[in-house]
XYZ file of C-alpha atoms in Angstrom:
438
model
C 0.000 0.000 0.000
C 1.476 3.352 -1.032
C 2.059 6.050 1.556
C -0.416 8.962 1.501
C 0.731 11.957 -0.498
C 2.174 14.872 1.455
C -0.622 17.492 1.764
C 1.566 20.211 0.249
C 2.388 18.046 -2.766
C -1.293 17.164 -3.113
C -2.143 20.873 -3.090
C 0.307 21.493 -5.939
C -1.294 18.646 -7.905
C -4.742 20.179 -7.303
C -3.530 23.571 -8.557
C -1.871 22.035 -11.627
C -5.190 20.380 -12.546
C -7.110 23.659 -12.073
C -6.028 26.456 -14.436
C -9.569 27.926 -14.350
C -12.551 27.840 -11.968
C -14.225 25.364 -14.327
C -11.272 22.991 -14.158
C -11.103 23.443 -10.364
C -14.711 22.301 -10.081
C -14.033 19.372 -12.420
C -11.094 18.305 -10.242
C -13.232 18.723 -7.114
C -15.894 16.514 -8.712
C -13.280 13.863 -9.480
C -12.076 13.824 -5.890
C -15.586 13.804 -4.465
C -16.661 10.947 -6.736
C -13.643 8.915 -5.602
C -14.842 9.430 -2.000
C -18.392 8.229 -2.704
C -20.151 11.550 -3.387
C -22.785 11.600 -6.139
C -23.817 14.451 -8.460
C -27.274 15.911 -7.923
C -29.504 17.898 -10.253
C -31.052 21.118 -8.929
C -34.091 20.498 -11.129
C -34.944 17.200 -9.467
C -35.927 16.095 -5.914
C -33.032 14.894 -3.768
C -33.204 11.663 -1.698
C -32.139 13.362 1.523
C -31.383 10.861 4.279
C -28.652 10.420 6.895
C -25.367 9.520 5.238
C -26.236 10.911 1.794
C -23.083 12.235 0.114
C -23.918 14.598 -2.718
C -22.763 17.625 -4.612
C -24.310 20.096 -7.031
C -22.616 22.398 -9.552
C -23.950 25.702 -10.805
C -22.440 27.904 -13.503
C -19.524 25.552 -14.050
C -17.345 27.326 -11.486
C -19.319 26.890 -8.240
C -19.852 23.661 -6.328
C -21.607 22.795 -3.071
C -20.915 19.363 -1.552
C -22.490 17.885 1.561
C -22.827 14.813 3.726
C -26.134 14.576 5.567
C -25.692 14.069 9.311
C -27.390 11.680 11.675
C -29.908 14.263 12.901
C -32.086 16.679 10.896
C -30.381 20.067 10.433
C -33.179 21.715 12.440
C -31.964 19.739 15.456
C -28.215 19.572 14.809
C -27.364 22.365 12.359
C -24.730 22.578 9.624
C -20.955 22.738 9.837
C -19.633 24.361 6.682
C -16.511 25.628 4.956
C -16.691 28.212 2.169
C -13.898 29.147 -0.225
C -13.642 30.416 -3.809
C -12.433 28.857 -7.040
C -11.578 31.996 -9.025
C -8.329 33.973 -9.103
C -7.422 37.304 -10.729
C -6.280 36.772 -14.301
C -6.617 37.855 -17.921
C -9.568 36.582 -19.965
C -10.015 36.481 -23.720
C -12.590 38.852 -25.196
C -15.271 37.494 -27.589
C -13.542 38.937 -30.659
C -10.346 37.598 -29.229
C -7.825 37.480 -32.054
C -6.679 40.481 -34.085
C -3.735 41.579 -36.195
C -1.220 44.317 -35.472
C 0.890 44.621 -38.576
C 2.415 41.203 -39.223
C 1.731 40.035 -35.661
C -1.374 38.330 -34.339
C -2.528 39.143 -30.818
C -5.297 38.319 -28.351
C -7.663 40.914 -26.925
C -7.997 40.329 -23.174
C -10.062 41.698 -20.315
C -8.757 42.076 -16.766
C -10.599 39.853 -14.280
C -10.354 41.007 -10.663
C -7.524 42.817 -8.903
C -4.648 41.624 -11.083
C -1.047 42.547 -10.253
C -0.561 43.402 -13.910
C 3.228 43.503 -14.212
C 3.527 39.876 -13.095
C 1.851 38.679 -16.305
C 4.608 40.060 -18.516
C 7.352 37.864 -20.001
C 5.694 34.601 -18.966
C 4.917 31.560 -21.096
C 1.129 31.699 -21.148
C -1.515 29.312 -22.391
C -5.311 29.259 -22.655
C -7.892 27.216 -20.757
C -11.588 27.474 -19.998
C -14.816 26.308 -21.586
C -16.576 26.629 -24.920
C -20.266 26.335 -25.754
C -21.189 24.820 -29.090
C -24.117 25.335 -31.420
C -25.640 22.153 -29.995
C -25.791 23.799 -26.542
C -23.100 21.479 -25.190
C -20.378 23.083 -23.074
C -16.925 21.493 -23.019
C -13.790 22.189 -21.033
C -10.723 23.046 -23.072
C -7.082 23.405 -22.145
C -3.978 24.054 -24.197
C -1.041 22.731 -22.197
C 1.645 24.222 -24.447
C 2.776 27.868 -24.325
C 0.614 29.761 -26.810
C 1.234 33.409 -26.090
C 3.338 35.966 -24.244
C 3.068 39.618 -23.218
C 6.550 41.048 -23.865
C 7.976 43.824 -21.759
C 9.225 46.939 -23.493
C 13.018 46.864 -23.703
C 14.763 49.115 -21.197
C 16.527 50.832 -24.114
C 13.145 52.266 -25.094
C 12.152 53.255 -21.546
C 15.325 54.285 -19.744
C 13.510 55.657 -16.695
C 11.402 52.585 -15.895
C 13.541 51.396 -12.964
C 13.448 54.864 -11.412
C 9.885 55.988 -12.094
C 8.160 52.604 -12.100
C 6.292 50.583 -14.677
C 2.799 51.868 -15.458
C 0.648 49.604 -17.616
C -2.464 50.667 -19.465
C -4.684 47.554 -19.367
C -6.203 48.342 -22.775
C -2.963 49.158 -24.622
C -0.248 47.052 -22.989
C -1.700 43.641 -22.067
C -2.555 42.067 -25.431
C -0.377 38.963 -25.779
C 1.316 37.981 -29.018
C 0.445 34.514 -30.254
C 1.386 34.195 -33.934
C 3.489 35.582 -36.767
C 1.058 35.969 -39.638
C -0.550 32.813 -40.960
C -4.141 31.853 -41.485
C -6.835 30.737 -39.083
C -7.798 32.247 -35.776
C -8.598 31.373 -32.214
C -11.801 29.496 -33.062
C -9.870 27.308 -35.482
C -7.378 26.445 -32.750
C -10.207 25.734 -30.314
C -11.955 23.452 -32.801
C -8.711 21.607 -33.431
C -8.123 21.132 -29.706
C -11.677 19.943 -29.093
C -11.301 17.451 -31.928
C -8.242 15.954 -30.267
C -10.371 15.404 -27.166
C -13.224 13.737 -29.048
C -15.585 16.717 -29.316
C -15.625 17.370 -33.043
C -16.878 20.831 -33.938
C -16.320 23.268 -36.774
C -15.032 26.734 -35.876
C -18.395 28.257 -36.803
C -20.104 25.893 -34.321
C -18.221 27.492 -31.409
C -20.815 30.034 -30.366
C -19.226 31.356 -27.156
C -16.397 30.779 -24.708
C -15.049 31.678 -21.276
C -11.268 31.516 -21.699
C -8.526 32.387 -19.229
C -4.824 32.914 -19.706
C -2.634 30.948 -17.320
C 1.077 30.502 -16.660
C 2.369 27.201 -18.028
C 5.189 26.973 -15.484
C 4.011 24.195 -13.152
C 3.564 24.667 -9.392
C 6.687 23.703 -7.492
C 8.290 23.338 -4.097
C 11.310 25.556 -3.596
C 13.568 27.065 -0.986
C 15.785 25.162 1.408
C 14.419 21.665 1.864
C 11.371 22.393 -0.295
C 9.870 24.547 2.463
C 8.238 27.042 0.105
C 5.454 26.692 -2.456
C 5.728 28.622 -5.705
C 2.456 28.408 -7.604
C -0.295 30.330 -9.358
C -3.770 30.608 -7.874
C -2.840 29.784 -4.280
C -5.457 32.450 -3.594
C -7.743 30.640 -3.255
C -7.293 27.115 -4.525
C -5.283 26.371 -1.381
C -8.428 26.879 0.700
C -10.576 24.882 -1.744
C -8.078 22.045 -1.451
C -8.067 22.178 2.358
C -11.877 22.132 2.521
C -12.200 19.222 0.092
C -9.395 17.254 1.757
C -11.067 17.626 5.157
C -14.501 16.661 3.834
C -13.495 13.512 1.933
C -11.384 12.260 4.849
C -13.974 12.964 7.560
C -15.143 9.883 9.486
C -18.856 8.991 9.558
C -21.031 9.681 12.526
C -21.672 13.341 13.489
C -25.220 14.549 13.974
C -24.481 17.725 11.997
C -24.662 17.935 8.227
C -21.282 18.778 6.683
C -21.096 21.256 3.814
C -18.378 22.651 1.543
C -19.179 25.610 -0.740
C -16.661 26.556 -3.426
C -17.763 29.797 -5.076
C -16.875 31.455 -8.348
C -16.736 35.257 -8.807
C -15.349 36.201 -5.367
C -12.605 38.270 -6.995
C -15.172 40.474 -8.741
C -17.618 40.989 -5.883
C -19.576 37.705 -5.751
C -22.667 39.212 -7.379
C -23.770 36.532 -9.823
C -26.281 33.688 -10.002
C -23.725 31.376 -8.394
C -21.470 33.719 -6.439
C -21.563 34.079 -2.672
C -24.106 36.903 -2.977
C -26.578 34.568 -4.703
C -29.073 32.257 -2.987
C -27.315 29.149 -4.271
C -25.865 27.919 -0.984
C -28.946 29.023 0.942
C -31.186 27.085 -1.453
C -29.092 23.931 -0.882
C -29.265 24.357 2.889
C -33.023 24.969 2.738
C -33.553 21.798 0.721
C -31.590 19.786 3.263
C -33.264 21.406 6.275
C -36.813 21.038 4.982
C -36.527 17.522 3.503
C -37.716 15.788 6.692
C -41.443 14.977 7.152
C -41.723 16.903 10.417
C -39.384 19.753 9.435
C -41.963 22.511 9.476
C -41.740 26.088 8.242
C -39.107 27.041 10.829
C -36.624 24.280 9.915
C -34.094 26.476 8.124
C -34.149 29.207 10.752
C -33.618 26.613 13.487
C -30.803 24.992 11.512
C -29.049 28.312 10.892
C -29.121 29.135 14.603
C -27.270 25.866 15.327
C -24.711 26.194 12.508
C -21.101 27.262 12.117
C -19.328 28.421 8.955
C -15.588 28.690 8.379
C -14.860 31.110 5.537
C -11.429 30.056 4.260
C -9.439 32.461 2.119
C -5.728 33.176 2.048
C -4.191 35.733 4.426
C -1.449 38.314 4.007
C 1.824 37.145 5.526
C 4.194 39.876 6.625
C 6.511 40.712 3.739
C 10.105 40.987 5.011
C 10.875 43.819 2.567
C 7.707 45.741 3.472
C 7.255 44.898 7.150
C 5.646 48.271 7.906
C 2.618 47.350 5.777
C 1.378 45.265 8.740
C 0.265 46.088 12.261
C 3.308 44.716 14.069
C 1.158 42.955 16.678
C -1.007 41.241 14.044
C 1.522 40.236 11.400
C 1.177 36.590 10.309
C 4.333 34.726 9.368
C 4.864 32.103 6.683
C 5.054 28.625 8.169
C 3.453 29.600 11.472
C -0.009 28.155 10.890
C -3.579 29.222 10.073
C -4.617 32.841 10.477
C -7.832 34.112 12.073
C -8.792 37.295 10.206
C -10.543 40.077 12.105
C -12.065 43.394 11.026
C -14.539 45.241 13.239
C -16.042 46.955 10.176
C -17.183 43.536 8.926
C -14.798 43.076 6.018
C -14.388 39.763 7.842
C -17.267 38.075 9.673
C -15.209 36.949 12.675
C -16.475 37.768 16.167
C -15.264 36.651 19.589
C -17.352 33.436 19.833
C -16.475 32.331 16.284
C -12.771 33.127 16.760
C -12.766 31.164 20.010
C -14.488 28.226 18.305
C -11.839 28.069 15.590
C -9.081 28.466 18.190
C -10.515 25.442 20.006
C -10.549 23.417 16.781
C -6.902 24.290 16.190
C -5.814 23.468 19.725
C -7.548 20.092 19.529
C -5.179 19.124 16.691
C -2.054 20.790 18.167
C -2.195 23.866 15.950
C -1.651 27.411 17.216
C -3.498 29.957 15.033
C -2.188 33.417 14.213
C -4.207 36.656 14.043
C -4.434 39.265 11.296
C -5.880 42.757 11.680
C -5.138 45.415 9.048
C -3.388 48.649 9.946
C -5.796 51.466 10.773
C -4.329 53.587 7.969
C -4.735 50.923 5.272
C -7.836 49.421 3.620
C -8.844 45.868 4.431
C -9.775 43.295 1.829
C -12.812 41.066 2.198
C -14.004 37.639 1.104
C -17.090 35.397 0.999
C -17.424 35.246 4.799
C -19.509 38.370 5.459
C -21.583 37.809 2.300
C -22.411 34.193 3.123
C -23.031 35.024 6.775
C -25.522 37.704 5.758
C -27.256 35.492 3.186
C -27.711 32.444 5.398
C -27.515 33.974 8.912
C -24.715 31.615 9.948
C -22.206 32.307 12.704
C -18.946 32.709 10.777
C -15.199 32.945 11.275
C -12.844 34.146 8.533
C -9.536 32.296 8.370
C -6.775 31.521 5.886
C -3.211 30.418 5.451
C -0.494 33.088 5.180
C 0.987 33.841 1.758
C 3.003 36.401 -0.204
C 2.583 37.845 -3.716
C -1.216 37.705 -3.461
C -2.869 38.387 -6.834
C 0.399 37.883 -8.687
C 0.512 35.567 -11.690
C 2.646 33.353 -9.437
C 2.264 33.375 -5.665
C 4.126 32.004 -2.662
C 3.291 30.163 0.567
C 4.851 27.752 3.045
C 4.554 23.984 2.687
C 4.324 23.652 6.473
C 1.031 25.574 6.564
C -0.936 23.180 4.355
C -1.410 20.227 6.725
C -2.391 22.270 9.839
C -5.300 23.914 8.017
C -6.474 20.542 6.713
C -6.293 19.152 10.253
C -8.244 22.073 11.724
C -11.002 21.769 9.117
C -10.965 18.016 9.568
C -11.617 18.552 13.276
C -14.528 20.828 12.362
C -16.151 17.999 10.402
C -15.237 15.187 12.795
C -16.096 16.912 16.063
C -18.020 20.159 15.476
C -17.708 22.844 18.152
C -20.447 23.341 20.707
C -21.570 26.926 20.192
C -23.750 28.994 22.504
C -26.921 30.519 21.030
C -26.139 33.190 18.435
C -27.653 35.861 20.674
């Protein structure tokens, strides 16, 4: 019997399989199916009963998975983890390919808060999904380098190292992908689909959602492989931790376990399947009201007994910019999970929810860190406050520390992967006893 894969190596494998939110959901489905979870259709009734392992996908990039507990949710509540599948990147516009003299380029749109300069001079490829004239939607991925956004030579911008690089997202981000020639992007897509058994003519490709991604694979680096160098750590690392904890959880708890992996967090979550939608709430309502004696108050009763961990990556203190952190709340790489706090509700953490997560960590020999933004700097947010408001769930915002957030290629510590998985595993195996929300 082979030894289990190191959690950090497994995370890198998950990221490598997930160049887009659609591929991340497909990889999550593969892992869930291997653990006995079955796909469910929102349009059909669900056979809700203790022990049911199911998942439902909406919009291609959002997935909610659950395992029904031994007691109805109205009596035992939900224990849930929420994360997001999307990352800031560059996406191909509908009229994607165009010519500039003898060169052929791609028109791209900026998705989310991209650190633009990090996308220059990288070997980029294209992945995403296409919808055909038949109505069928297929995943597509080019594994080879297809395009590149070249920097302007320093000889033509002598002051760049002194004054800084300023990029106009309309003028300076169109990658080069061909020297003349015939055929366009749809021809390449049709060719790629044909190789994967989905034969379609270019004119049968009606629409697409395509992302650029860095072809350099995720890797361990640093002394002894202590560091992780990878794209999309924000927030595939949290998706991986949530899934790993769910599929490994032992049977038995009264509570119903839930994992929600949302798309569109990086652009505000306002979509039919983002955290601001009713998607998760509709799943919870179906589970809470499926019992014969549930009654009209079942969901409200379940919510009052529930606990949500919103897992998104946290800002580690940058050694070259240490003053960007409050010195008393400055998470360090390799020092464990971070509880994120903001009294203005950019994070949903309060004292009872922070204490509950602290207890989970201590039960598995993990010491959590704390992050609070400086008073003179803005604070980011995530799905925690949105989901808490939608479903009225007591929530804590947490995440693993990282550097280079929103770069094309980010950085974290290998030692932080397993502790977060253990803490979330404890949540599912032995949920915390919470006092009434009041």
